[in-house]
mmCIF file of C-alpha atoms and ligand atoms in Angstrom:
data_model
loop_
_atom_site.group_PDB
_atom_site.id
_atom_site.type_symbol
_atom_site.label_atom_id
_atom_site.label_comp_id
_atom_site.label_asym_id
_atom_site.label_seq_id
_atom_site.Cartn_x
_atom_site.Cartn_y
_atom_site.Cartn_z
ATOM 1 C CA MET A 119 33.132 -40.896 -11.946
ATOM 2 C CA GLN A 120 31.090 -43.911 -12.982
ATOM 3 C CA THR A 121 27.419 -44.672 -13.450
ATOM 4 C CA GLY A 122 25.853 -47.636 -11.731
ATOM 5 C CA LEU A 123 22.651 -49.231 -10.522
ATOM 6 C CA ILE A 124 21.717 -49.702 -6.873
ATOM 7 C CA ILE A 125 20.926 -53.389 -6.581
ATOM 8 C CA SER A 126 20.441 -53.552 -2.837
ATOM 9 C CA ILE A 127 20.776 -51.690 0.401
ATOM 10 C CA ILE A 128 22.404 -53.505 3.294
ATOM 11 C CA SER A 129 22.516 -51.784 6.659
ATOM 12 C CA ASN A 130 22.844 -48.264 5.237
ATOM 13 C CA MET A 131 25.324 -49.393 2.634
ATOM 14 C CA TYR A 132 24.328 -49.045 -0.988
ATOM 15 C CA ILE A 133 25.418 -51.873 -3.240
ATOM 16 C CA VAL A 134 26.023 -50.413 -6.678
ATOM 17 C CA GLU A 135 26.670 -52.405 -9.799
ATOM 18 C CA THR A 136 28.647 -50.691 -12.518
ATOM 19 C CA LYS A 137 29.540 -52.098 -15.888
ATOM 20 C CA ASN A 138 32.391 -54.192 -14.537
ATOM 21 C CA CYS A 139 32.198 -54.155 -10.785
ATOM 22 C CA ILE A 140 30.164 -54.052 -7.620
ATOM 23 C CA TYR A 141 30.890 -51.299 -5.093
ATOM 24 C CA GLU A 142 29.843 -50.654 -1.524
ATOM 25 C CA CYS A 143 28.799 -47.054 -1.329
ATOM 26 C CA ASN A 144 27.902 -44.399 1.153
ATOM 27 C CA ALA A 145 25.637 -41.577 0.103
ATOM 28 C CA ARG A 146 26.756 -37.982 0.229
ATOM 29 C CA GLY A 147 25.228 -36.035 3.066
ATOM 30 C CA ASN A 148 23.599 -33.458 0.833
ATOM 31 C CA PHE A 149 20.913 -35.911 -0.285
ATOM 32 C CA LYS A 150 19.344 -35.573 3.133
ATOM 33 C CA LYS A 151 18.982 -31.828 2.720
ATOM 34 C CA LYS A 152 17.227 -32.343 -0.583
ATOM 35 C CA GLU A 153 14.913 -34.831 1.117
ATOM 36 C CA ILE A 154 15.755 -37.503 -1.374
ATOM 37 C CA SER A 155 17.573 -40.680 -0.570
ATOM 38 C CA PRO A 156 18.798 -43.318 -2.959
ATOM 39 C CA VAL A 157 16.654 -46.440 -3.329
ATOM 40 C CA VAL A 158 17.034 -49.795 -5.038
ATOM 41 C CA GLY A 159 16.689 -49.329 -8.790
ATOM 42 C CA ASP A 160 18.231 -45.867 -8.772
ATOM 43 C CA LYS A 161 20.825 -45.085 -11.364
ATOM 44 C CA VAL A 162 23.601 -43.165 -9.682
ATOM 45 C CA ASN A 163 26.915 -41.496 -10.318
ATOM 46 C CA ILE A 164 29.584 -42.738 -7.974
ATOM 47 C CA GLU A 165 33.079 -41.678 -7.121
ATOM 48 C CA ILE A 166 35.499 -44.490 -6.334
ATOM 49 C CA ILE A 167 37.193 -44.085 -2.962
ATOM 50 C CA ASP A 168 39.190 -47.288 -2.893
ATOM 51 C CA GLU A 169 39.385 -49.661 -5.842
ATOM 52 C CA LYS A 170 40.899 -52.459 -3.778
ATOM 53 C CA THR A 171 38.170 -52.664 -1.181
ATOM 54 C CA LYS A 172 35.539 -51.512 -3.684
ATOM 55 C CA LYS A 173 34.442 -48.539 -1.646
ATOM 56 C CA ALA A 174 32.728 -45.615 -3.304
ATOM 57 C CA VAL A 175 30.479 -42.660 -2.667
ATOM 58 C CA ILE A 176 27.201 -41.832 -4.392
ATOM 59 C CA ASN A 177 27.417 -38.308 -5.752
ATOM 60 C CA GLU A 178 24.232 -38.031 -7.699
ATOM 61 C CA ILE A 179 20.937 -39.793 -8.241
ATOM 62 C CA LEU A 180 19.948 -39.701 -11.893
ATOM 63 C CA GLN A 181 16.428 -38.717 -12.881
ATOM 64 C CA ARG A 182 13.906 -41.425 -12.009
ATOM 65 C CA ASN A 183 11.373 -42.771 -14.498
ATOM 66 C CA ASN A 184 9.116 -43.741 -11.639
ATOM 67 C CA TYR A 185 9.131 -44.264 -7.926
ATOM 68 C CA ILE A 186 7.263 -46.713 -5.721
ATOM 69 C CA LYS A 187 6.998 -45.779 -2.066
ATOM 70 C CA ARG A 188 6.447 -49.126 -0.416
ATOM 71 C CA PRO A 189 8.649 -50.959 -0.913
ATOM 72 C CA LYS A 190 10.974 -48.192 -2.032
ATOM 73 C CA LEU A 191 11.907 -48.869 -5.624
ATOM 74 C CA ALA A 192 12.825 -46.707 -8.592
ATOM 75 C CA ASN A 193 12.841 -47.218 -12.339
ATOM 76 C CA ILE A 194 10.766 -50.380 -12.451
ATOM 77 C CA ASN A 195 9.827 -51.147 -16.071
ATOM 78 C CA LYS A 196 7.332 -53.894 -15.419
ATOM 79 C CA LEU A 197 5.154 -55.011 -12.580
ATOM 80 C CA VAL A 198 4.315 -58.684 -12.592
ATOM 81 C CA TYR A 199 1.151 -59.544 -10.723
ATOM 82 C CA VAL A 200 0.856 -63.148 -9.775
ATOM 83 C CA ILE A 201 -2.397 -64.852 -8.895
ATOM 84 C CA SER A 202 -2.933 -68.558 -8.505
ATOM 85 C CA ALA A 203 -5.562 -70.471 -10.438
ATOM 86 C CA ASN A 204 -6.413 -72.273 -7.232
ATOM 87 C CA LYS A 205 -5.089 -72.776 -3.680
ATOM 88 C CA PRO A 206 -5.418 -69.943 -2.909
ATOM 89 C CA LYS A 207 -8.409 -69.001 -5.079
ATOM 90 C CA PRO A 208 -7.714 -66.216 -7.565
ATOM 91 C CA ASP A 209 -8.055 -62.871 -5.820
ATOM 92 C CA LEU A 210 -9.289 -60.602 -8.610
ATOM 93 C CA LEU A 211 -10.058 -57.727 -6.266
ATOM 94 C CA MET A 212 -6.429 -57.597 -5.181
ATOM 95 C CA LEU A 213 -5.376 -57.928 -8.801
ATOM 96 C CA ASP A 214 -7.604 -55.058 -9.918
ATOM 97 C CA LYS A 215 -6.312 -52.895 -7.082
ATOM 98 C CA GLN A 216 -2.769 -53.508 -8.142
ATOM 99 C CA LEU A 217 -3.499 -53.015 -11.822
ATOM 100 C CA ALA A 218 -5.143 -49.697 -10.964
ATOM 101 C CA PHE A 219 -2.104 -48.734 -9.000
ATOM 102 C CA SER A 220 0.283 -49.541 -11.842
ATOM 103 C CA GLU A 221 -1.859 -47.457 -14.209
ATOM 104 C CA TRP A 222 -1.648 -44.623 -11.708
ATOM 105 C CA LEU A 223 2.120 -45.007 -11.494
ATOM 106 C CA GLY A 224 2.397 -45.320 -15.266
ATOM 107 C CA ILE A 225 4.227 -48.634 -15.078
ATOM 108 C CA ASP A 226 3.519 -51.499 -17.468
ATOM 109 C CA ALA A 227 1.809 -54.427 -15.805
ATOM 110 C CA LEU A 228 1.441 -58.033 -16.736
ATOM 111 C CA ILE A 229 -0.401 -60.885 -15.137
ATOM 112 C CA VAL A 230 0.685 -64.406 -14.308
ATOM 113 C CA ILE A 231 -1.878 -67.070 -13.482
ATOM 114 C CA ASN A 232 0.179 -69.682 -11.690
ATOM 115 C CA LYS A 233 -0.718 -73.168 -10.424
ATOM 116 C CA SER A 234 -2.394 -73.967 -13.724
ATOM 117 C CA ASP A 235 -2.210 -77.628 -12.715
ATOM 118 C CA LEU A 236 -4.752 -77.052 -9.945
ATOM 119 C CA GLU A 237 -7.680 -75.752 -11.981
ATOM 120 C CA LYS A 238 -9.702 -76.606 -15.099
ATOM 121 C CA GLU A 239 -8.472 -75.036 -18.278
ATOM 122 C CA GLU A 240 -11.763 -73.286 -19.044
ATOM 123 C CA LYS A 241 -11.789 -71.566 -15.681
ATOM 124 C CA ILE A 242 -8.283 -70.279 -16.176
ATOM 125 C CA GLN A 243 -9.118 -69.088 -19.675
ATOM 126 C CA GLU A 244 -12.141 -67.233 -18.361
ATOM 127 C CA ILE A 245 -9.891 -65.121 -16.187
ATOM 128 C CA GLN A 246 -7.317 -64.785 -18.907
ATOM 129 C CA LYS A 247 -9.966 -63.479 -21.284
ATOM 130 C CA ILE A 248 -11.129 -60.734 -18.908
ATOM 131 C CA TYR A 249 -7.667 -59.246 -18.915
ATOM 132 C CA THR A 250 -6.394 -59.906 -22.423
ATOM 133 C CA GLN A 251 -9.520 -58.174 -23.762
ATOM 134 C CA ILE A 252 -8.510 -55.041 -21.892
ATOM 135 C CA GLY A 253 -4.978 -55.234 -23.215
ATOM 136 C CA TYR A 254 -2.973 -56.861 -20.442
ATOM 137 C CA LYS A 255 -0.668 -59.729 -21.242
ATOM 138 C CA VAL A 256 -1.554 -62.828 -19.273
ATOM 139 C CA PHE A 257 0.840 -65.720 -18.797
ATOM 140 C CA ILE A 258 -0.296 -69.098 -17.566
ATOM 141 C CA THR A 259 2.286 -71.039 -15.607
ATOM 142 C CA ASN A 260 2.860 -74.077 -13.519
ATOM 143 C CA ALA A 261 5.948 -72.976 -11.647
ATOM 144 C CA LYS A 262 6.337 -76.273 -9.877
ATOM 145 C CA GLU A 263 6.828 -78.138 -13.148
ATOM 146 C CA LYS A 264 8.415 -75.156 -14.919
ATOM 147 C CA LYS A 265 5.652 -74.875 -17.501
ATOM 148 C CA GLY A 266 5.056 -71.563 -19.259
ATOM 149 C CA ILE A 267 8.259 -70.136 -17.825
ATOM 150 C CA ASP A 268 10.060 -69.430 -21.114
ATOM 151 C CA GLU A 269 7.275 -67.201 -22.411
ATOM 152 C CA LEU A 270 7.307 -65.206 -19.197
ATOM 153 C CA TYR A 271 11.076 -65.048 -19.151
ATOM 154 C CA ASN A 272 11.160 -63.664 -22.704
ATOM 155 C CA GLU A 273 8.721 -60.951 -21.727
ATOM 156 C CA LEU A 274 10.951 -59.852 -18.864
ATOM 157 C CA LYS A 275 14.189 -59.697 -20.837
ATOM 158 C CA GLY A 276 15.798 -56.277 -20.801
ATOM 159 C CA THR A 277 13.647 -54.951 -17.976
ATOM 160 C CA ILE A 278 13.837 -54.304 -14.285
ATOM 161 C CA CYS A 279 10.686 -55.876 -12.986
ATOM 162 C CA ALA A 280 9.072 -56.556 -9.652
ATOM 163 C CA PHE A 281 6.822 -59.430 -8.686
ATOM 164 C CA SER A 282 3.807 -58.927 -6.535
ATOM 165 C CA GLY A 283 0.923 -61.033 -5.328
ATOM 166 C CA ASN A 284 -0.641 -62.602 -2.276
ATOM 167 C CA SER A 285 1.355 -64.954 -0.164
ATOM 168 C CA GLY A 286 1.260 -68.556 -1.355
ATOM 169 C CA VAL A 287 0.491 -67.884 -5.023
ATOM 170 C CA GLY A 288 3.951 -69.091 -6.038
ATOM 171 C CA LYS A 289 6.133 -66.005 -6.487
ATOM 172 C CA SER A 290 9.259 -67.570 -5.020
ATOM 173 C CA THR A 291 8.722 -70.764 -6.977
ATOM 174 C CA LEU A 292 8.355 -68.712 -10.163
ATOM 175 C CA LEU A 293 11.526 -66.758 -9.477
ATOM 176 C CA ASN A 294 13.373 -69.964 -8.834
ATOM 177 C CA ALA A 295 12.037 -71.453 -12.049
ATOM 178 C CA ILE A 296 13.192 -68.385 -13.955
ATOM 179 C CA PHE A 297 16.641 -68.558 -12.422
ATOM 180 C CA ASN A 298 16.703 -72.283 -12.314
ATOM 181 C CA ALA A 299 18.230 -72.025 -8.882
ATOM 182 C CA ASP A 300 17.161 -71.579 -5.304
ATOM 183 C CA ILE A 301 18.328 -68.010 -5.054
ATOM 184 C CA THR A 302 15.402 -66.674 -3.125
ATOM 185 C CA LYS A 303 15.840 -68.979 -0.179
ATOM 186 C CA GLU A 304 16.512 -67.157 3.019
ATOM 187 C CA GLY A 305 20.096 -66.878 4.144
ATOM 188 C CA GLU A 306 21.574 -66.973 0.688
ATOM 189 C CA ILE A 307 20.857 -63.318 0.142
ATOM 190 C CA SER A 308 23.425 -61.155 1.782
ATOM 191 C CA LYS A 309 26.543 -61.232 3.783
ATOM 192 C CA ASN A 310 28.170 -57.891 4.313
ATOM 193 C CA SER A 311 31.885 -57.313 4.233
ATOM 194 C CA LYS A 312 32.286 -58.487 7.803
ATOM 195 C CA GLY A 313 30.653 -61.763 6.910
ATOM 196 C CA LYS A 314 27.676 -61.119 9.121
ATOM 197 C CA ASN A 315 24.275 -62.113 7.900
ATOM 198 C CA THR A 316 22.017 -59.158 7.403
ATOM 199 C CA THR A 317 18.560 -58.828 6.040
ATOM 200 C CA THR A 318 17.920 -56.868 2.913
ATOM 201 C CA ALA A 319 14.458 -55.541 2.403
ATOM 202 C CA ILE A 320 14.697 -55.523 -1.358
ATOM 203 C CA LYS A 321 17.225 -56.787 -3.801
ATOM 204 C CA LEU A 322 17.526 -56.833 -7.552
ATOM 205 C CA TYR A 323 18.491 -60.228 -8.898
ATOM 206 C CA LYS A 324 20.306 -60.163 -12.167
ATOM 207 C CA ILE A 325 18.953 -62.697 -14.642
ATOM 208 C CA GLU A 326 21.217 -61.557 -17.418
ATOM 209 C CA GLU A 327 22.671 -58.331 -18.797
ATOM 210 C CA ASN A 328 20.121 -55.515 -18.304
ATOM 211 C CA THR A 329 17.560 -57.857 -16.819
ATOM 212 C CA TYR A 330 16.730 -57.779 -13.133
ATOM 213 C CA ILE A 331 13.962 -59.000 -10.910
ATOM 214 C CA ALA A 332 13.189 -57.281 -7.644
ATOM 215 C CA ASP A 333 12.481 -59.743 -4.914
ATOM 216 C CA THR A 334 10.141 -57.889 -2.634
ATOM 217 C CA PRO A 335 8.668 -59.876 0.217
ATOM 218 C CA GLY A 336 6.302 -57.104 1.191
ATOM 219 C CA PHE A 337 4.988 -56.095 -2.189
ATOM 220 C CA ALA A 338 1.394 -57.127 -1.651
ATOM 221 C CA VAL A 339 0.530 -53.949 0.240
ATOM 222 C CA PHE A 340 0.506 -51.406 -2.481
ATOM 223 C CA ASP A 341 -0.420 -47.822 -1.803
ATOM 224 C CA VAL A 342 -3.507 -48.013 -3.936
ATOM 225 C CA TYR A 343 -5.043 -45.581 -1.491
ATOM 226 C CA GLU A 344 -3.069 -42.738 -2.950
ATOM 227 C CA ILE A 345 -5.398 -42.716 -5.916
ATOM 228 C CA GLU A 346 -7.997 -40.007 -5.625
ATOM 229 C CA LYS A 347 -11.449 -41.629 -5.900
ATOM 230 C CA ASN A 348 -12.571 -39.374 -8.739
ATOM 231 C CA ASN A 349 -9.590 -40.494 -10.751
ATOM 232 C CA LEU A 350 -10.041 -44.194 -10.115
ATOM 233 C CA TYR A 351 -11.946 -44.805 -13.352
ATOM 234 C CA LYS A 352 -8.897 -43.586 -15.287
ATOM 235 C CA CYS A 353 -6.919 -46.410 -13.713
ATOM 236 C CA PHE A 354 -9.331 -48.982 -15.137
ATOM 237 C CA LYS A 355 -8.063 -48.720 -18.622
ATOM 238 C CA GLU A 356 -11.092 -50.106 -20.453
ATOM 239 C CA PHE A 357 -13.397 -47.624 -18.651
ATOM 240 C CA LYS A 358 -11.791 -44.470 -19.964
ATOM 241 C CA GLU A 359 -13.275 -44.464 -23.437
ATOM 242 C CA TYR A 360 -16.845 -44.554 -22.120
ATOM 243 C CA GLU A 361 -16.474 -41.597 -19.804
ATOM 244 C CA LYS A 362 -17.299 -39.183 -22.602
ATOM 245 C CA ASN A 363 -20.841 -40.570 -22.510
ATOM 246 C CA CYS A 364 -21.315 -39.613 -18.866
ATOM 247 C CA GLU A 365 -23.840 -36.838 -18.417
ATOM 248 C CA PHE A 366 -22.538 -35.290 -15.217
ATOM 249 C CA VAL A 367 -19.226 -33.720 -14.464
ATOM 250 C CA GLY A 368 -17.914 -35.583 -11.442
ATOM 251 C CA CYS A 369 -19.882 -38.720 -12.265
ATOM 252 C CA THR A 370 -18.881 -41.504 -9.879
ATOM 253 C CA HIS A 371 -19.841 -44.113 -12.506
ATOM 254 C CA ILE A 372 -21.785 -46.060 -9.908
ATOM 255 C CA LYS A 373 -25.360 -44.917 -9.406
ATOM 256 C CA GLU A 374 -25.843 -42.170 -11.973
ATOM 257 C CA LYS A 375 -28.515 -42.895 -14.531
ATOM 258 C CA GLU A 376 -26.781 -41.313 -17.468
ATOM 259 C CA CYS A 377 -23.392 -42.860 -16.943
ATOM 260 C CA GLY A 378 -21.463 -44.026 -19.978
ATOM 261 C CA ILE A 379 -19.313 -46.436 -18.018
ATOM 262 C CA ARG A 380 -22.241 -48.004 -16.245
ATOM 263 C CA LYS A 381 -24.032 -48.338 -19.556
ATOM 264 C CA ALA A 382 -20.989 -50.035 -21.053
ATOM 265 C CA PHE A 383 -21.113 -52.497 -18.171
ATOM 266 C CA GLU A 384 -24.829 -53.104 -18.686
ATOM 267 C CA ASP A 385 -24.184 -53.668 -22.387
ATOM 268 C CA GLY A 386 -21.564 -56.275 -21.531
ATOM 269 C CA LYS A 387 -18.633 -54.222 -22.773
ATOM 270 C CA ILE A 388 -17.072 -54.107 -19.313
ATOM 271 C CA SER A 389 -16.741 -57.339 -17.380
ATOM 272 C CA ASN A 390 -18.800 -58.004 -14.335
ATOM 273 C CA SER A 391 -15.865 -58.592 -12.025
ATOM 274 C CA ARG A 392 -13.986 -55.499 -13.164
ATOM 275 C CA TYR A 393 -17.011 -53.250 -12.655
ATOM 276 C CA LYS A 394 -17.838 -54.783 -9.260
ATOM 277 C CA ASN A 395 -14.245 -54.373 -8.155
ATOM 278 C CA TYR A 396 -14.229 -50.771 -9.346
ATOM 279 C CA ILE A 397 -17.187 -50.090 -7.065
ATOM 280 C CA LYS A 398 -15.547 -51.867 -4.122
ATOM 281 C CA ILE A 399 -12.303 -49.978 -4.511
ATOM 282 C CA TYR A 400 -14.172 -46.702 -5.027
ATOM 283 C CA GLU A 401 -16.126 -47.202 -1.801
ATOM 284 C CA ASP A 402 -12.884 -48.042 -0.049
ATOM 285 C CA LEU A 403 -11.223 -44.856 -1.274
ATOM 286 C CA LYS A 404 -14.269 -42.835 -0.294
ATOM 287 C CA ASP A 405 -14.218 -44.246 3.238
ATOM 288 C CA ARG A 406 -10.569 -43.409 3.528
ATOM 289 C CA GLU A 407 -10.966 -39.879 2.212
ATOM 290 C CA GLU A 408 -13.757 -39.248 4.707
ATOM 291 C CA HIS A 409 -11.756 -40.565 7.649
ATOM 292 C CA LYS A 410 -8.431 -39.211 6.632
ATOM 293 C CA TRP A 411 -7.898 -37.091 9.663
HETATM 294 N N1 GDP B 160 0.626 -77.305 -7.620
HETATM 295 C C1 GDP B 160 1.397 -76.230 -7.704
HETATM 296 N N2 GDP B 160 2.003 -75.756 -6.595
HETATM 297 C C2 GDP B 160 2.782 -74.662 -6.700
HETATM 298 C C3 GDP B 160 2.997 -74.010 -7.941
HETATM 299 N N3 GDP B 160 3.820 -72.962 -7.717
HETATM 300 C C4 GDP B 160 4.079 -72.942 -6.404
HETATM 301 N N4 GDP B 160 3.476 -73.969 -5.778
HETATM 302 C C5 GDP B 160 3.508 -74.295 -4.342
HETATM 303 O O1 GDP B 160 2.769 -73.297 -3.629
HETATM 304 C C6 GDP B 160 3.372 -73.033 -2.369
HETATM 305 C C7 GDP B 160 3.668 -71.555 -2.214
HETATM 306 O O2 GDP B 160 4.654 -71.183 -3.151
HETATM 307 P P1 GDP B 160 5.659 -69.946 -2.921
HETATM 308 O O3 GDP B 160 6.529 -69.881 -4.119
HETATM 309 O O4 GDP B 160 6.322 -70.054 -1.614
HETATM 310 O O5 GDP B 160 4.627 -68.743 -2.887
HETATM 311 P P2 GDP B 160 4.908 -67.192 -2.525
HETATM 312 O O6 GDP B 160 4.405 -66.998 -1.151
HETATM 313 O O7 GDP B 160 4.053 -66.416 -3.494
HETATM 314 O O8 GDP B 160 6.360 -66.916 -2.693
HETATM 315 C C8 GDP B 160 4.605 -73.917 -2.309
HETATM 316 O O9 GDP B 160 4.300 -75.068 -1.583
HETATM 317 C C9 GDP B 160 4.899 -74.231 -3.752
HETATM 318 O O10 GDP B 160 5.558 -75.464 -3.911
HETATM 319 C C10 GDP B 160 2.361 -74.543 -9.119
HETATM 320 O O11 GDP B 160 2.478 -74.035 -10.231
HETATM 321 N N5 GDP B 160 1.573 -75.649 -8.923
HETATM 322 MG MG1 MG B 161 7.776 -66.094 -1.364
HETATM 323 ZN ZN1 ZN B 162 -20.125 -42.135 -15.331
#
């Protein structure tokens, strides 16, 4: 028996990295009964079937620290949200949605403002300030010219992290800059044992020992809608402390007169864009809850 990490899933085959080796594994049938199936990022116990051909079987999935449904990922330590300073314009609504979601999941989040070469410094710093004030780390990069990469890289050391952000913001370019190689280009990714090209939905790229980045093409569509609207304010981490000043139980923090959070916004303690985005996301969640069925 050995312990390993699932680094990718290729046509129903689990690729498991152990301390010294990489094995192709099947999963034991009894996982299906338990309605749990192994996902990328899972730590698993495997039983070697054939050392020569590196075949093994997954016997057990170890307890997960966290689980993301779409894309299916377990045990992510850090979520890296990438926006671009310009081209495309920074999408702070999307960013706030994703930050809320990572709070809900209980996963550390950090922010990268890429394409720093395409916008004035003050404008970038304005955005940076909104988020550093709340307590998020914000990295400013120019992936194309590999600027700001070392700082980001140091932050990711020792973690399994996943990048997310709208298309075109520079995620692939950033990953390449971190690896200093074109590893995320299509085609390079996976050939199975028969030499056939297959597509992997998600794969963990090893940067160094204990450091992996999940390359997730479809990460932009987070399931932010799983957050219950009345809990949304808890996912805006600078809002929480003002809730005690709300007069009503079940305050939505939008229109109520005696709302501590709204007052904090009016007093300039909560940023305009964060509060506006809270309202937008809240209304979104409300619409969805009302039309659920
Ligand atoms: N000017 C500039 N262009 C960049 C930067 N990073 C990425 N790009 C360009 O932006 C485009 C989209 O980048 P890509 O990495 O494919 O974005 P992705 O969709 O998020 O993976 C490409 O043409 C990149 O060359 C940057 O820091 N500055
Ligand atoms: Mg890409
Ligand atoms: Zn309130």
